[in-house]
């Protein structure tokens, strides 16, 4: 037989004594059957972990596909109410609203953000009326409203911090007035959490929560989102003077510490999967409600690979979300939310 001539032919002298080596330490025992795997499972993804981001657009009975995000659409107010009803029916605790602002309503300072009847505010009011028990989260940042696509106010080539914060405070108040349960500052200006908390309290919105984008990185994974809200073509330069350097981890601890100190009720890490180490560190360090944002780019990658037949999309969805739970997340903002909720029901 040929294998006898092989240098790797079985040799009784080198046959391992597995009983001796393992001495009872067989990790596979717990994995051998489904009931046992369920019994030793450390984390579980439930519908209570999901926050569903919705894109909004002017119009009536309009559902407009977002090209790079198969399965995601921009919704007119009436259709957003419909999806809010769907969210409630599925048991999803909260939605997050993001507007596509018509180009003619964008300007240098993002003044449309201060229009009490702007798209997010109108939608929040409509949803609160029809689905009062669904949590509504609204971003605070000027990028959907500025002609240059930045989250703050631009003077020359500089995003000016303190003046931007003044504008963000007014935006937060208008959103709270419209019915936002949670204000989510995503702008990364310094001091905005404290300033917004103070203003909300002064105006009687003491119960409005703040979810801070505490560690938000200057990332390429926001690409499809910027298409969805129409800022990818308008954005001048990049956001590296206010969003974090992807190379940094300790800095995220400082950012989160400041936001918690200034009054954040919940903190978020964004993007998600490439920053699981940050999520883990923040949850370990502060033990406050901590969320991950599975960004548009992460969603697009899974969908694209699925459409090419290169990956099992549904399993990738479930596995990626399980990893957030394992890393310590209390919940995840994800465009997969309705798909996961339906999957969990089966
Ligand atoms: C706005 C904002 C962005 C996202 C959430 N809020 C984009 C950005 O900062 O450029 C990204 C969400 C996603 O990619 O899914 N400041």
mmCIF file of N, CA and C in Angstrom, residues 144-248:
data_model
loop_
_atom_site.group_PDB
_atom_site.id
_atom_site.type_symbol
_atom_site.label_atom_id
_atom_site.label_comp_id
_atom_site.label_asym_id
_atom_site.label_seq_id
_atom_site.Cartn_x
_atom_site.Cartn_y
_atom_site.Cartn_z
ATOM 1 N N UNK A 144 -27.894 66.649 7.412
ATOM 2 C CA UNK A 144 -28.941 66.500 6.387
ATOM 3 C C UNK A 144 -29.473 67.860 5.904
ATOM 4 N N UNK A 145 -29.064 68.923 6.569
ATOM 5 C CA UNK A 145 -29.651 70.238 6.311
ATOM 6 C C UNK A 145 -28.669 71.266 5.748
ATOM 7 N N UNK A 146 -27.366 70.970 5.819
ATOM 8 C CA UNK A 146 -26.397 71.965 5.346
ATOM 9 C C UNK A 146 -26.040 71.737 3.873
ATOM 10 N N UNK A 147 -25.756 72.840 3.192
ATOM 11 C CA UNK A 147 -25.399 72.757 1.770
ATOM 12 C C UNK A 147 -24.031 72.108 1.585
ATOM 13 N N UNK A 148 -23.196 72.126 2.653
ATOM 14 C CA UNK A 148 -21.853 71.539 2.546
ATOM 15 C C UNK A 148 -21.793 70.137 3.144
ATOM 16 N N UNK A 149 -22.891 69.665 3.743
ATOM 17 C CA UNK A 149 -22.939 68.286 4.228
ATOM 18 C C UNK A 149 -22.227 68.019 5.544
ATOM 19 N N UNK A 150 -21.770 69.090 6.215
ATOM 20 C CA UNK A 150 -21.118 68.875 7.507
ATOM 21 C C UNK A 150 -22.136 68.927 8.646
ATOM 22 N N UNK A 151 -21.717 68.325 9.781
ATOM 23 C CA UNK A 151 -22.618 68.211 10.932
ATOM 24 C C UNK A 151 -22.724 69.500 11.735
ATOM 25 N N UNK A 152 -21.821 70.439 11.455
ATOM 26 C CA UNK A 152 -21.814 71.691 12.201
ATOM 27 C C UNK A 152 -21.726 72.871 11.243
ATOM 28 N N UNK A 153 -21.473 74.036 11.828
ATOM 29 C CA UNK A 153 -21.411 75.263 11.030
ATOM 30 C C UNK A 153 -19.976 75.502 10.559
ATOM 31 N N UNK A 154 -19.877 75.820 9.282
ATOM 32 C CA UNK A 154 -18.577 75.936 8.621
ATOM 33 C C UNK A 154 -18.206 77.418 8.460
ATOM 34 N N UNK A 155 -17.022 77.777 9.000
ATOM 35 C CA UNK A 155 -16.471 79.111 8.741
ATOM 36 C C UNK A 155 -15.183 78.915 7.979
ATOM 37 N N UNK A 156 -15.148 79.317 6.727
ATOM 38 C CA UNK A 156 -13.970 79.037 5.904
ATOM 39 C C UNK A 156 -13.828 77.538 5.764
ATOM 40 N N UNK A 157 -12.763 76.985 6.326
ATOM 41 C CA UNK A 157 -12.580 75.537 6.249
ATOM 42 C C UNK A 157 -12.748 74.867 7.607
ATOM 43 N N UNK A 158 -13.236 75.650 8.584
ATOM 44 C CA UNK A 158 -13.319 75.129 9.945
ATOM 45 C C UNK A 158 -14.767 74.903 10.377
ATOM 46 N N UNK A 159 -15.021 73.744 10.967
ATOM 47 C CA UNK A 159 -16.310 73.519 11.614
ATOM 48 C C UNK A 159 -16.181 74.118 13.006
ATOM 49 N N UNK A 160 -16.901 75.207 13.248
ATOM 50 C CA UNK A 160 -16.724 75.915 14.511
ATOM 51 C C UNK A 160 -17.545 75.229 15.600
ATOM 52 N N UNK A 161 -16.892 74.909 16.689
ATOM 53 C CA UNK A 161 -17.526 74.085 17.722
ATOM 54 C C UNK A 161 -18.675 74.777 18.456
ATOM 55 N N UNK A 162 -18.355 75.894 19.103
ATOM 56 C CA UNK A 162 -19.317 76.449 20.052
ATOM 57 C C UNK A 162 -20.552 77.022 19.368
ATOM 58 N N UNK A 163 -20.328 77.616 18.210
ATOM 59 C CA UNK A 163 -21.463 78.141 17.447
ATOM 60 C C UNK A 163 -22.336 76.993 16.939
ATOM 61 N N UNK A 164 -21.699 75.895 16.572
ATOM 62 C CA UNK A 164 -22.466 74.719 16.141
ATOM 63 C C UNK A 164 -23.328 74.206 17.287
ATOM 64 N N UNK A 165 -22.744 74.170 18.475
ATOM 65 C CA UNK A 165 -23.496 73.666 19.644
ATOM 66 C C UNK A 165 -24.748 74.508 19.883
ATOM 67 N N UNK A 166 -24.622 75.821 19.719
ATOM 68 C CA UNK A 166 -25.797 76.694 19.911
ATOM 69 C C UNK A 166 -26.935 76.295 18.975
ATOM 70 N N UNK A 167 -26.563 75.984 17.736
ATOM 71 C CA UNK A 167 -27.551 75.575 16.736
ATOM 72 C C UNK A 167 -28.131 74.187 17.071
ATOM 73 N N UNK A 168 -27.255 73.299 17.551
ATOM 74 C CA UNK A 168 -27.684 71.929 17.869
ATOM 75 C C UNK A 168 -28.668 71.913 19.045
ATOM 76 N N UNK A 169 -28.471 72.837 19.976
ATOM 77 C CA UNK A 169 -29.398 72.949 21.110
ATOM 78 C C UNK A 169 -30.798 73.253 20.587
ATOM 79 N N UNK A 170 -30.879 74.215 19.667
ATOM 80 C CA UNK A 170 -32.192 74.614 19.124
ATOM 81 C C UNK A 170 -32.817 73.460 18.358
ATOM 82 N N UNK A 171 -31.983 72.726 17.625
ATOM 83 C CA UNK A 171 -32.479 71.558 16.891
ATOM 84 C C UNK A 171 -33.045 70.516 17.866
ATOM 85 N N UNK A 172 -32.324 70.268 18.937
ATOM 86 C CA UNK A 172 -32.770 69.270 19.930
ATOM 87 C C UNK A 172 -34.110 69.679 20.529
ATOM 88 N N UNK A 173 -34.271 70.980 20.828
ATOM 89 C CA UNK A 173 -35.516 71.450 21.442
ATOM 90 C C UNK A 173 -36.698 71.269 20.488
ATOM 91 N N UNK A 174 -36.466 71.551 19.223
ATOM 92 C CA UNK A 174 -37.535 71.399 18.233
ATOM 93 C C UNK A 174 -37.933 69.933 18.084
ATOM 94 N N UNK A 175 -36.953 69.060 18.146
ATOM 95 C CA UNK A 175 -37.234 67.623 18.032
ATOM 96 C C UNK A 175 -37.971 67.102 19.269
ATOM 97 N N UNK A 176 -37.569 67.591 20.426
ATOM 98 C CA UNK A 176 -38.248 67.178 21.657
ATOM 99 C C UNK A 176 -39.708 67.645 21.629
ATOM 100 N N UNK A 177 -39.888 68.872 21.182
ATOM 101 C CA UNK A 177 -41.231 69.446 21.060
ATOM 102 C C UNK A 177 -42.109 68.601 20.131
ATOM 103 N N UNK A 178 -41.490 68.045 19.076
ATOM 104 C CA UNK A 178 -42.237 67.254 18.096
ATOM 105 C C UNK A 178 -42.551 65.846 18.600
ATOM 106 N N UNK A 179 -41.955 65.467 19.731
ATOM 107 C CA UNK A 179 -42.286 64.160 20.283
ATOM 108 C C UNK A 179 -41.158 63.152 20.348
ATOM 109 N N UNK A 180 -39.933 63.598 20.088
ATOM 110 C CA UNK A 180 -38.805 62.669 20.216
ATOM 111 C C UNK A 180 -38.689 62.218 21.670
ATOM 112 N N UNK A 181 -38.589 60.911 21.872
ATOM 113 C CA UNK A 181 -38.381 60.385 23.224
ATOM 114 C C UNK A 181 -36.907 60.430 23.580
ATOM 115 N N UNK A 182 -36.088 60.260 22.540
ATOM 116 C CA UNK A 182 -34.640 60.212 22.721
ATOM 117 C C UNK A 182 -33.980 61.138 21.703
ATOM 118 N N UNK A 183 -33.105 61.998 22.202
ATOM 119 C CA UNK A 183 -32.314 62.865 21.332
ATOM 120 C C UNK A 183 -30.942 62.205 21.178
ATOM 121 N N UNK A 184 -30.521 62.054 19.930
ATOM 122 C CA UNK A 184 -29.263 61.336 19.680
ATOM 123 C C UNK A 184 -28.256 62.222 18.951
ATOM 124 N N UNK A 185 -27.440 62.955 19.704
ATOM 125 C CA UNK A 185 -26.460 63.830 19.052
ATOM 126 C C UNK A 185 -25.383 62.999 18.354
ATOM 127 N N UNK A 186 -25.281 63.189 17.030
ATOM 128 C CA UNK A 186 -24.325 62.397 16.243
ATOM 129 C C UNK A 186 -23.255 63.288 15.643
ATOM 130 N N UNK A 187 -23.157 64.509 16.149
ATOM 131 C CA UNK A 187 -22.337 65.541 15.511
ATOM 132 C C UNK A 187 -20.881 65.562 15.972
ATOM 133 N N UNK A 188 -20.626 64.995 17.167
ATOM 134 C CA UNK A 188 -19.263 64.946 17.731
ATOM 135 C C UNK A 188 -18.651 66.319 18.059
ATOM 136 N N UNK A 189 -19.511 67.333 18.293
ATOM 137 C CA UNK A 189 -18.975 68.600 18.787
ATOM 138 C C UNK A 189 -18.687 68.442 20.284
ATOM 139 N N UNK A 190 -17.704 69.179 20.789
ATOM 140 C CA UNK A 190 -17.398 69.107 22.219
ATOM 141 C C UNK A 190 -18.451 69.845 23.040
ATOM 142 N N UNK A 191 -18.855 69.243 24.131
ATOM 143 C CA UNK A 191 -19.745 69.906 25.081
ATOM 144 C C UNK A 191 -21.215 69.877 24.721
ATOM 145 N N UNK A 192 -21.556 69.194 23.625
ATOM 146 C CA UNK A 192 -22.953 69.296 23.184
ATOM 147 C C UNK A 192 -23.894 68.519 24.078
ATOM 148 N N UNK A 193 -23.447 67.459 24.709
ATOM 149 C CA UNK A 193 -24.349 66.690 25.560
ATOM 150 C C UNK A 193 -24.781 67.535 26.769
ATOM 151 N N UNK A 194 -23.812 68.165 27.417
ATOM 152 C CA UNK A 194 -24.131 69.003 28.569
ATOM 153 C C UNK A 194 -25.025 70.166 28.185
ATOM 154 N N UNK A 195 -24.712 70.779 27.047
ATOM 155 C CA UNK A 195 -25.481 71.949 26.613
ATOM 156 C C UNK A 195 -26.919 71.558 26.272
ATOM 157 N N UNK A 196 -27.075 70.430 25.607
ATOM 158 C CA UNK A 196 -28.417 69.980 25.218
ATOM 159 C C UNK A 196 -29.211 69.562 26.458
ATOM 160 N N UNK A 197 -28.555 68.865 27.383
ATOM 161 C CA UNK A 197 -29.234 68.449 28.622
ATOM 162 C C UNK A 197 -29.756 69.665 29.383
ATOM 163 N N UNK A 198 -28.889 70.671 29.488
ATOM 164 C CA UNK A 198 -29.264 71.881 30.215
ATOM 165 C C UNK A 198 -30.467 72.559 29.564
ATOM 166 N N UNK A 199 -30.429 72.643 28.236
ATOM 167 C CA UNK A 199 -31.514 73.310 27.513
ATOM 168 C C UNK A 199 -32.809 72.507 27.607
ATOM 169 N N UNK A 200 -32.719 71.205 27.472
ATOM 170 C CA UNK A 200 -33.925 70.370 27.573
ATOM 171 C C UNK A 200 -34.562 70.546 28.951
ATOM 172 N N UNK A 201 -33.747 70.504 29.982
ATOM 173 C CA UNK A 201 -34.265 70.645 31.345
ATOM 174 C C UNK A 201 -34.904 72.014 31.546
ATOM 175 N N UNK A 202 -34.225 73.038 31.030
ATOM 176 C CA UNK A 202 -34.739 74.402 31.198
ATOM 177 C C UNK A 202 -36.098 74.573 30.541
ATOM 178 N N UNK A 203 -36.336 73.821 29.466
ATOM 179 C CA UNK A 203 -37.613 73.951 28.750
ATOM 180 C C UNK A 203 -38.629 72.905 29.197
ATOM 181 N N UNK A 204 -38.331 72.203 30.270
ATOM 182 C CA UNK A 204 -39.302 71.253 30.814
ATOM 183 C C UNK A 204 -39.246 69.859 30.216
ATOM 184 N N UNK A 205 -38.265 69.595 29.362
ATOM 185 C CA UNK A 205 -38.148 68.250 28.771
ATOM 186 C C UNK A 205 -37.218 67.375 29.617
ATOM 187 N N UNK A 206 -37.494 67.349 30.914
ATOM 188 C CA UNK A 206 -36.584 66.635 31.813
ATOM 189 C C UNK A 206 -36.595 65.129 31.563
ATOM 190 N N UNK A 207 -37.668 64.609 30.980
ATOM 191 C CA UNK A 207 -37.758 63.165 30.744
ATOM 192 C C UNK A 207 -37.251 62.730 29.372
ATOM 193 N N UNK A 208 -36.911 63.666 28.536
ATOM 194 C CA UNK A 208 -36.369 63.278 27.223
ATOM 195 C C UNK A 208 -34.954 62.728 27.429
ATOM 196 N N UNK A 209 -34.735 61.522 26.922
ATOM 197 C CA UNK A 209 -33.432 60.872 27.115
ATOM 198 C C UNK A 209 -32.413 61.343 26.076
ATOM 199 N N UNK A 210 -31.161 61.176 26.412
ATOM 200 C CA UNK A 210 -30.090 61.463 25.441
ATOM 201 C C UNK A 210 -29.267 60.194 25.194
ATOM 202 N N UNK A 211 -29.231 59.800 23.925
ATOM 203 C CA UNK A 211 -28.341 58.708 23.514
ATOM 204 C C UNK A 211 -27.211 59.357 22.741
ATOM 205 N N UNK A 212 -26.033 59.383 23.317
ATOM 206 C CA UNK A 212 -24.955 60.086 22.614
ATOM 207 C C UNK A 212 -24.179 59.132 21.706
ATOM 208 N N UNK A 213 -23.912 59.612 20.510
ATOM 209 C CA UNK A 213 -22.935 58.940 19.665
ATOM 210 C C UNK A 213 -21.604 59.303 20.320
ATOM 211 N N UNK A 214 -21.205 58.517 21.317
ATOM 212 C CA UNK A 214 -20.046 58.892 22.133
ATOM 213 C C UNK A 214 -18.745 58.646 21.374
ATOM 214 N N UNK A 215 -18.634 57.464 20.796
ATOM 215 C CA UNK A 215 -17.445 57.129 20.013
ATOM 216 C C UNK A 215 -17.880 56.923 18.578
ATOM 217 N N UNK A 216 -17.821 58.012 17.827
ATOM 218 C CA UNK A 216 -18.210 57.947 16.423
ATOM 219 C C UNK A 216 -16.979 58.232 15.572
ATOM 220 N N UNK A 217 -16.648 57.281 14.728
ATOM 221 C CA UNK A 217 -15.400 57.341 13.968
ATOM 222 C C UNK A 217 -15.598 57.943 12.579
ATOM 223 N N UNK A 218 -14.565 58.567 12.063
ATOM 224 C CA UNK A 218 -14.556 59.091 10.691
ATOM 225 C C UNK A 218 -14.386 57.878 9.779
ATOM 226 N N UNK A 219 -15.513 57.333 9.336
ATOM 227 C CA UNK A 219 -15.517 56.006 8.722
ATOM 228 C C UNK A 219 -16.043 56.020 7.303
ATOM 229 N N UNK A 220 -15.545 55.080 6.503
ATOM 230 C CA UNK A 220 -16.071 54.917 5.150
ATOM 231 C C UNK A 220 -17.382 54.137 5.153
ATOM 232 N N UNK A 221 -17.722 53.555 6.298
ATOM 233 C CA UNK A 221 -18.912 52.711 6.349
ATOM 234 C C UNK A 221 -20.229 53.499 6.388
ATOM 235 N N UNK A 222 -20.145 54.838 6.313
ATOM 236 C CA UNK A 222 -21.370 55.646 6.259
ATOM 237 C C UNK A 222 -21.780 55.946 4.812
ATOM 238 N N UNK A 223 -21.032 55.424 3.860
ATOM 239 C CA UNK A 223 -21.267 55.742 2.447
ATOM 240 C C UNK A 223 -22.707 55.612 1.992
ATOM 241 N N UNK A 224 -23.312 54.433 2.122
ATOM 242 C CA UNK A 224 -24.690 54.274 1.643
ATOM 243 C C UNK A 224 -25.691 55.174 2.381
ATOM 244 N N UNK A 225 -25.441 55.441 3.671
ATOM 245 C CA UNK A 225 -26.302 56.359 4.432
ATOM 246 C C UNK A 225 -26.275 57.751 3.792
ATOM 247 N N UNK A 226 -25.084 58.190 3.431
ATOM 248 C CA UNK A 226 -24.981 59.535 2.842
ATOM 249 C C UNK A 226 -25.698 59.604 1.492
ATOM 250 N N UNK A 227 -25.736 58.487 0.780
ATOM 251 C CA UNK A 227 -26.558 58.440 -0.440
ATOM 252 C C UNK A 227 -28.031 58.548 -0.063
ATOM 253 N N UNK A 228 -28.411 57.812 0.974
ATOM 254 C CA UNK A 228 -29.822 57.769 1.374
ATOM 255 C C UNK A 228 -30.339 59.139 1.807
ATOM 256 N N UNK A 229 -29.511 59.917 2.495
ATOM 257 C CA UNK A 229 -29.963 61.239 2.934
ATOM 258 C C UNK A 229 -29.476 62.359 2.011
ATOM 259 N N UNK A 230 -28.799 61.955 0.925
ATOM 260 C CA UNK A 230 -28.403 62.927 -0.095
ATOM 261 C C UNK A 230 -27.275 63.854 0.304
ATOM 262 N N UNK A 231 -26.316 63.353 1.099
ATOM 263 C CA UNK A 231 -25.202 64.223 1.476
ATOM 264 C C UNK A 231 -23.879 63.809 0.841
ATOM 265 N N UNK A 232 -23.866 62.658 0.141
ATOM 266 C CA UNK A 232 -22.555 62.212 -0.370
ATOM 267 C C UNK A 232 -22.024 63.120 -1.464
ATOM 268 N N UNK A 233 -22.943 63.697 -2.257
ATOM 269 C CA UNK A 233 -22.489 64.588 -3.338
ATOM 270 C C UNK A 233 -22.166 65.975 -2.812
ATOM 271 N N UNK A 234 -22.857 66.381 -1.740
ATOM 272 C CA UNK A 234 -22.660 67.743 -1.253
ATOM 273 C C UNK A 234 -21.481 67.867 -0.297
ATOM 274 N N UNK A 235 -21.084 66.764 0.341
ATOM 275 C CA UNK A 235 -20.059 66.859 1.384
ATOM 276 C C UNK A 235 -18.730 67.386 0.847
ATOM 277 N N UNK A 236 -18.300 68.487 1.448
ATOM 278 C CA UNK A 236 -17.029 69.093 1.071
ATOM 279 C C UNK A 236 -15.964 68.582 2.035
ATOM 280 N N UNK A 237 -14.945 67.929 1.509
ATOM 281 C CA UNK A 237 -13.883 67.413 2.373
ATOM 282 C C UNK A 237 -14.345 66.197 3.148
ATOM 283 N N UNK A 238 -13.858 66.061 4.381
ATOM 284 C CA UNK A 238 -14.243 64.913 5.190
ATOM 285 C C UNK A 238 -14.547 65.386 6.610
ATOM 286 N N UNK A 239 -14.821 64.427 7.507
ATOM 287 C CA UNK A 239 -15.260 64.795 8.851
ATOM 288 C C UNK A 239 -14.204 64.511 9.911
ATOM 289 N N UNK A 240 -12.928 64.471 9.472
ATOM 290 C CA UNK A 240 -11.884 64.034 10.400
ATOM 291 C C UNK A 240 -11.521 65.038 11.484
ATOM 292 N N UNK A 241 -12.022 66.288 11.356
ATOM 293 C CA UNK A 241 -11.705 67.232 12.440
ATOM 294 C C UNK A 241 -12.698 67.123 13.596
ATOM 295 N N UNK A 242 -13.762 66.332 13.402
ATOM 296 C CA UNK A 242 -14.650 66.122 14.561
ATOM 297 C C UNK A 242 -14.950 64.654 14.846
ATOM 298 N N UNK A 243 -15.052 63.799 13.819
ATOM 299 C CA UNK A 243 -15.236 62.374 14.097
ATOM 300 C C UNK A 243 -13.873 61.754 14.414
ATOM 301 N N UNK A 244 -13.889 60.612 15.126
ATOM 302 C CA UNK A 244 -12.646 60.057 15.663
ATOM 303 C C UNK A 244 -11.783 59.325 14.631
ATOM 304 N N UNK A 245 -10.506 59.289 14.929
ATOM 305 C CA UNK A 245 -9.526 58.564 14.122
ATOM 306 C C UNK A 245 -9.707 57.057 14.365
ATOM 307 N N UNK A 246 -9.936 56.283 13.284
ATOM 308 C CA UNK A 246 -10.122 54.827 13.457
ATOM 309 C C UNK A 246 -8.977 54.123 14.180
ATOM 310 N N UNK A 247 -7.831 54.766 14.288
ATOM 311 C CA UNK A 247 -6.685 54.128 14.945
ATOM 312 C C UNK A 247 -6.765 54.211 16.471
ATOM 313 N N UNK A 248 -7.715 54.989 16.994
ATOM 314 C CA UNK A 248 -7.703 55.272 18.437
ATOM 315 C C UNK A 248 -8.744 54.505 19.249
#
